[in-house]
Amino acid sequence: MLIVRSLAFNVAFYLNLIVQMIVWTPLYFVLPRKKAWFVPKVWAASSLWLHKVLAGAHAEFLGLENLPDGPCIVAPKHQSFWDTIAFLPYIPDALYILKRELMWIPLFGWYVAKMRMIPIDRGSRSKALRQAVKIARERLKDNRQLIIYPEGTRRAPGAEPAYKYGIVELYKQLNVPVVPVAHVAGLHWPRRKFLRYPGTIRARFLPAIEPGLSREAFQERLIRETEAACDALLVEAAKGPNPPPLPETARRRLAELGVKTEGALTKD
């Protein structure tokens, strides 16, 4: 049943994407940018619904009250494709930094351009960071919320933290609050895997880190608070009545925390 449900979800997920892009295209490109946001939000919400109905994976979002009313940086853990879409319904006017090449994809690139995201050339990291800071500073004047993944690339649940410097520089240069987001979605929607495991994915929006800290103090606090919250969610998932299969990184981290996992299966 796991294979059948995973196949059903994966097929439905991509069909939903294609159909909605085609159906909404005439209206999307006519509406003003902010009003057109309902299209990506409906797609994201419907994808989460399909994930729940077909794969049996529920989603809970805790601490949404910690999102500031004005501009801010939202800094989620990055474990899965899940965390690239799951927060869209809850972020008023999301702003993403993305590879310039994505803008060249027919239709998808046009959708992204409509929302005035931040395309960058990743050939030079220092140049890309300067470019991102410059554009983000202008975009945030419109009360937008910049979403950036502090570790840059997807990492397995429980893996040793690997935070990049970019989030530190953005925090210092943009002078807005940073809201860390903890989750262990990779247990249920693993990176580079076909299977989708049932259960409840909890994402926790942590209290905002206000501007004004030194670079070192901000980085230390971001890592400490995010990783502590992720550890708590990992322990909760592992101790649940029907824990998902645990990758080796998660088992190793739980062992470091003194949590036994004899009852949980190992994921290949």
PDB file of N, CA, C and O in Angstrom, residues 98-137:
ATOM      1  N   LEU A  98      16.563  32.577  -6.183  1.00  0.00           N
ATOM      2  CA  LEU A  98      16.615  31.350  -6.976  1.00  0.00           C
ATOM      3  C   LEU A  98      17.626  31.458  -8.119  1.00  0.00           C
ATOM      4  O   LEU A  98      18.079  32.544  -8.462  1.00  0.00           O
ATOM      5  N   LYS A  99      17.971  30.301  -8.664  1.00  0.00           N
ATOM      6  CA  LYS A  99      18.924  30.261  -9.769  1.00  0.00           C
ATOM      7  C   LYS A  99      18.350  30.969 -10.998  1.00  0.00           C
ATOM      8  O   LYS A  99      17.191  30.759 -11.347  1.00  0.00           O
ATOM      9  N   ARG A 100      19.156  31.759 -11.645  1.00  0.00           N
ATOM     10  CA  ARG A 100      18.726  32.512 -12.820  1.00  0.00           C
ATOM     11  C   ARG A 100      18.185  31.587 -13.909  1.00  0.00           C
ATOM     12  O   ARG A 100      17.256  31.942 -14.629  1.00  0.00           O
ATOM     13  N   GLU A 101      18.756  30.377 -14.005  1.00  0.00           N
ATOM     14  CA  GLU A 101      18.357  29.455 -15.060  1.00  0.00           C
ATOM     15  C   GLU A 101      16.893  29.044 -14.960  1.00  0.00           C
ATOM     16  O   GLU A 101      16.267  28.687 -15.964  1.00  0.00           O
ATOM     17  N   LEU A 102      16.331  29.084 -13.751  1.00  0.00           N
ATOM     18  CA  LEU A 102      14.923  28.711 -13.585  1.00  0.00           C
ATOM     19  C   LEU A 102      13.994  29.685 -14.312  1.00  0.00           C
ATOM     20  O   LEU A 102      12.873  29.320 -14.680  1.00  0.00           O
ATOM     21  N   MET A 103      14.459  30.888 -14.526  1.00  0.00           N
ATOM     22  CA  MET A 103      13.639  31.887 -15.222  1.00  0.00           C
ATOM     23  C   MET A 103      13.491  31.560 -16.697  1.00  0.00           C
ATOM     24  O   MET A 103      12.627  32.112 -17.375  1.00  0.00           O
ATOM     25  N   TRP A 104      14.331  30.666 -17.201  1.00  0.00           N
ATOM     26  CA  TRP A 104      14.305  30.332 -18.626  1.00  0.00           C
ATOM     27  C   TRP A 104      13.329  29.205 -18.938  1.00  0.00           C
ATOM     28  O   TRP A 104      13.102  28.891 -20.103  1.00  0.00           O
ATOM     29  N   ILE A 105      12.751  28.586 -17.913  1.00  0.00           N
ATOM     30  CA  ILE A 105      11.802  27.491 -18.135  1.00  0.00           C
ATOM     31  C   ILE A 105      10.478  28.066 -18.627  1.00  0.00           C
ATOM     32  O   ILE A 105       9.890  28.932 -17.954  1.00  0.00           O
ATOM     33  N   PRO A 106       9.972  27.630 -19.783  1.00  0.00           N
ATOM     34  CA  PRO A 106       8.701  28.171 -20.297  1.00  0.00           C
ATOM     35  C   PRO A 106       7.574  28.023 -19.282  1.00  0.00           C
ATOM     36  O   PRO A 106       7.469  27.008 -18.591  1.00  0.00           O
ATOM     37  N   LEU A 107       6.745  29.014 -19.182  1.00  0.00           N
ATOM     38  CA  LEU A 107       5.589  29.103 -18.306  1.00  0.00           C
ATOM     39  C   LEU A 107       6.009  29.222 -16.837  1.00  0.00           C
ATOM     40  O   LEU A 107       5.655  30.191 -16.177  1.00  0.00           O
ATOM     41  N   PHE A 108       6.764  28.245 -16.315  1.00  0.00           N
ATOM     42  CA  PHE A 108       7.204  28.340 -14.922  1.00  0.00           C
ATOM     43  C   PHE A 108       8.011  29.613 -14.701  1.00  0.00           C
ATOM     44  O   PHE A 108       7.803  30.342 -13.721  1.00  0.00           O
ATOM     45  N   GLY A 109       8.955  29.884 -15.594  1.00  0.00           N
ATOM     46  CA  GLY A 109       9.765  31.087 -15.472  1.00  0.00           C
ATOM     47  C   GLY A 109       8.930  32.352 -15.553  1.00  0.00           C
ATOM     48  O   GLY A 109       9.222  33.351 -14.875  1.00  0.00           O
ATOM     49  N   TRP A 110       7.889  32.321 -16.358  1.00  0.00           N
ATOM     50  CA  TRP A 110       7.000  33.486 -16.466  1.00  0.00           C
ATOM     51  C   TRP A 110       6.225  33.696 -15.169  1.00  0.00           C
ATOM     52  O   TRP A 110       6.014  34.832 -14.741  1.00  0.00           O
ATOM     53  N   TYR A 111       5.797  32.592 -14.566  1.00  0.00           N
ATOM     54  CA  TYR A 111       5.110  32.682 -13.272  1.00  0.00           C
ATOM     55  C   TYR A 111       6.032  33.315 -12.234  1.00  0.00           C
ATOM     56  O   TYR A 111       5.607  34.174 -11.442  1.00  0.00           O
ATOM     57  N   VAL A 112       7.276  32.880 -12.196  1.00  0.00           N
ATOM     58  CA  VAL A 112       8.236  33.399 -11.227  1.00  0.00           C
ATOM     59  C   VAL A 112       8.507  34.881 -11.484  1.00  0.00           C
ATOM     60  O   VAL A 112       8.567  35.690 -10.545  1.00  0.00           O
ATOM     61  N   ALA A 113       8.671  35.245 -12.742  1.00  0.00           N
ATOM     62  CA  ALA A 113       8.946  36.641 -13.081  1.00  0.00           C
ATOM     63  C   ALA A 113       7.796  37.548 -12.634  1.00  0.00           C
ATOM     64  O   ALA A 113       8.033  38.675 -12.185  1.00  0.00           O
ATOM     65  N   LYS A 114       6.576  37.075 -12.754  1.00  0.00           N
ATOM     66  CA  LYS A 114       5.411  37.852 -12.339  1.00  0.00           C
ATOM     67  C   LYS A 114       5.505  38.239 -10.868  1.00  0.00           C
ATOM     68  O   LYS A 114       5.107  39.341 -10.468  1.00  0.00           O
ATOM     69  N   MET A 115       6.043  37.338 -10.037  1.00  0.00           N
ATOM     70  CA  MET A 115       6.118  37.572  -8.599  1.00  0.00           C
ATOM     71  C   MET A 115       7.368  38.329  -8.170  1.00  0.00           C
ATOM     72  O   MET A 115       7.598  38.530  -6.989  1.00  0.00           O
ATOM     73  N   ARG A 116       8.187  38.717  -9.132  1.00  0.00           N
ATOM     74  CA  ARG A 116       9.362  39.560  -8.857  1.00  0.00           C
ATOM     75  C   ARG A 116      10.253  38.945  -7.779  1.00  0.00           C
ATOM     76  O   ARG A 116      10.491  39.526  -6.731  1.00  0.00           O
ATOM     77  N   MET A 117      10.726  37.742  -8.071  1.00  0.00           N
ATOM     78  CA  MET A 117      11.651  37.067  -7.183  1.00  0.00           C
ATOM     79  C   MET A 117      13.072  37.601  -7.406  1.00  0.00           C
ATOM     80  O   MET A 117      13.253  38.606  -8.084  1.00  0.00           O
ATOM     81  N   ILE A 118      14.062  36.911  -6.868  1.00  0.00           N
ATOM     82  CA  ILE A 118      15.446  37.377  -6.967  1.00  0.00           C
ATOM     83  C   ILE A 118      16.274  36.324  -7.695  1.00  0.00           C
ATOM     84  O   ILE A 118      16.823  35.407  -7.071  1.00  0.00           O
ATOM     85  N   PRO A 119      16.369  36.412  -9.024  1.00  0.00           N
ATOM     86  CA  PRO A 119      17.216  35.459  -9.765  1.00  0.00           C
ATOM     87  C   PRO A 119      18.674  35.875  -9.673  1.00  0.00           C
ATOM     88  O   PRO A 119      19.012  37.056  -9.830  1.00  0.00           O
ATOM     89  N   ILE A 120      19.550  34.922  -9.396  1.00  0.00           N
ATOM     90  CA  ILE A 120      20.970  35.240  -9.272  1.00  0.00           C
ATOM     91  C   ILE A 120      21.802  34.266 -10.087  1.00  0.00           C
ATOM     92  O   ILE A 120      21.386  33.151 -10.380  1.00  0.00           O
ATOM     93  N   ASP A 121      22.999  34.714 -10.450  1.00  0.00           N
ATOM     94  CA  ASP A 121      23.981  33.876 -11.132  1.00  0.00           C
ATOM     95  C   ASP A 121      24.890  33.285 -10.065  1.00  0.00           C
ATOM     96  O   ASP A 121      25.628  34.005  -9.385  1.00  0.00           O
ATOM     97  N   ARG A 122      24.830  31.973  -9.884  1.00  0.00           N
ATOM     98  CA  ARG A 122      25.595  31.337  -8.819  1.00  0.00           C
ATOM     99  C   ARG A 122      27.047  31.066  -9.193  1.00  0.00           C
ATOM    100  O   ARG A 122      27.763  30.405  -8.466  1.00  0.00           O
ATOM    101  N   GLY A 123      27.480  31.585 -10.331  1.00  0.00           N
ATOM    102  CA  GLY A 123      28.856  31.356 -10.744  1.00  0.00           C
ATOM    103  C   GLY A 123      29.854  31.930  -9.755  1.00  0.00           C
ATOM    104  O   GLY A 123      30.891  31.339  -9.476  1.00  0.00           O
ATOM    105  N   SER A 124      29.559  33.109  -9.219  1.00  0.00           N
ATOM    106  CA  SER A 124      30.420  33.748  -8.216  1.00  0.00           C
ATOM    107  C   SER A 124      29.590  33.967  -6.951  1.00  0.00           C
ATOM    108  O   SER A 124      28.628  34.737  -6.967  1.00  0.00           O
ATOM    109  N   ARG A 125      29.949  33.309  -5.865  1.00  0.00           N
ATOM    110  CA  ARG A 125      29.151  33.400  -4.643  1.00  0.00           C
ATOM    111  C   ARG A 125      29.139  34.807  -4.061  1.00  0.00           C
ATOM    112  O   ARG A 125      28.088  35.295  -3.625  1.00  0.00           O
ATOM    113  N   SER A 126      30.280  35.460  -4.050  1.00  0.00           N
ATOM    114  CA  SER A 126      30.334  36.802  -3.473  1.00  0.00           C
ATOM    115  C   SER A 126      29.514  37.783  -4.305  1.00  0.00           C
ATOM    116  O   SER A 126      28.778  38.623  -3.764  1.00  0.00           O
ATOM    117  N   LYS A 127      29.615  37.672  -5.628  1.00  0.00           N
ATOM    118  CA  LYS A 127      28.832  38.537  -6.507  1.00  0.00           C
ATOM    119  C   LYS A 127      27.346  38.246  -6.373  1.00  0.00           C
ATOM    120  O   LYS A 127      26.523  39.174  -6.338  1.00  0.00           O
ATOM    121  N   ALA A 128      26.983  36.960  -6.284  1.00  0.00           N
ATOM    122  CA  ALA A 128      25.579  36.573  -6.141  1.00  0.00           C
ATOM    123  C   ALA A 128      25.012  37.106  -4.839  1.00  0.00           C
ATOM    124  O   ALA A 128      23.867  37.568  -4.790  1.00  0.00           O
ATOM    125  N   LEU A 129      25.812  37.054  -3.762  1.00  0.00           N
ATOM    126  CA  LEU A 129      25.336  37.543  -2.474  1.00  0.00           C
ATOM    127  C   LEU A 129      25.116  39.053  -2.512  1.00  0.00           C
ATOM    128  O   LEU A 129      24.100  39.558  -2.011  1.00  0.00           O
ATOM    129  N   ARG A 130      26.042  39.779  -3.114  1.00  0.00           N
ATOM    130  CA  ARG A 130      25.867  41.237  -3.234  1.00  0.00           C
ATOM    131  C   ARG A 130      24.616  41.568  -4.042  1.00  0.00           C
ATOM    132  O   ARG A 130      23.856  42.490  -3.704  1.00  0.00           O
ATOM    133  N   GLN A 131      24.426  40.826  -5.113  1.00  0.00           N
ATOM    134  CA  GLN A 131      23.260  41.039  -5.967  1.00  0.00           C
ATOM    135  C   GLN A 131      21.976  40.748  -5.194  1.00  0.00           C
ATOM    136  O   GLN A 131      21.000  41.500  -5.267  1.00  0.00           O
ATOM    137  N   ALA A 132      21.968  39.650  -4.426  1.00  0.00           N
ATOM    138  CA  ALA A 132      20.785  39.272  -3.651  1.00  0.00           C
ATOM    139  C   ALA A 132      20.462  40.331  -2.607  1.00  0.00           C
ATOM    140  O   ALA A 132      19.293  40.692  -2.404  1.00  0.00           O
ATOM    141  N   VAL A 133      21.475  40.831  -1.926  1.00  0.00           N
ATOM    142  CA  VAL A 133      21.267  41.868  -0.906  1.00  0.00           C
ATOM    143  C   VAL A 133      20.675  43.128  -1.524  1.00  0.00           C
ATOM    144  O   VAL A 133      19.717  43.720  -0.995  1.00  0.00           O
ATOM    145  N   LYS A 134      21.224  43.526  -2.648  1.00  0.00           N
ATOM    146  CA  LYS A 134      20.761  44.755  -3.314  1.00  0.00           C
ATOM    147  C   LYS A 134      19.288  44.643  -3.723  1.00  0.00           C
ATOM    148  O   LYS A 134      18.485  45.545  -3.454  1.00  0.00           O
ATOM    149  N   ILE A 135      18.931  43.537  -4.369  1.00  0.00           N
ATOM    150  CA  ILE A 135      17.545  43.378  -4.841  1.00  0.00           C
ATOM    151  C   ILE A 135      16.606  43.169  -3.657  1.00  0.00           C
ATOM    152  O   ILE A 135      15.506  43.734  -3.614  1.00  0.00           O
ATOM    153  N   ALA A 136      17.019  42.364  -2.684  1.00  0.00           N
ATOM    154  CA  ALA A 136      16.162  42.095  -1.525  1.00  0.00           C
ATOM    155  C   ALA A 136      15.853  43.374  -0.762  1.00  0.00           C
ATOM    156  O   ALA A 136      14.726  43.565  -0.288  1.00  0.00           O
ATOM    157  N   ARG A 137      16.834  44.248  -0.640  1.00  0.00           N
ATOM    158  CA  ARG A 137      16.604  45.509   0.083  1.00  0.00           C
ATOM    159  C   ARG A 137      15.481  46.301  -0.569  1.00  0.00           C
ATOM    160  O   ARG A 137      14.626  46.884   0.118  1.00  0.00           O
TER     161      ARG A 137
END
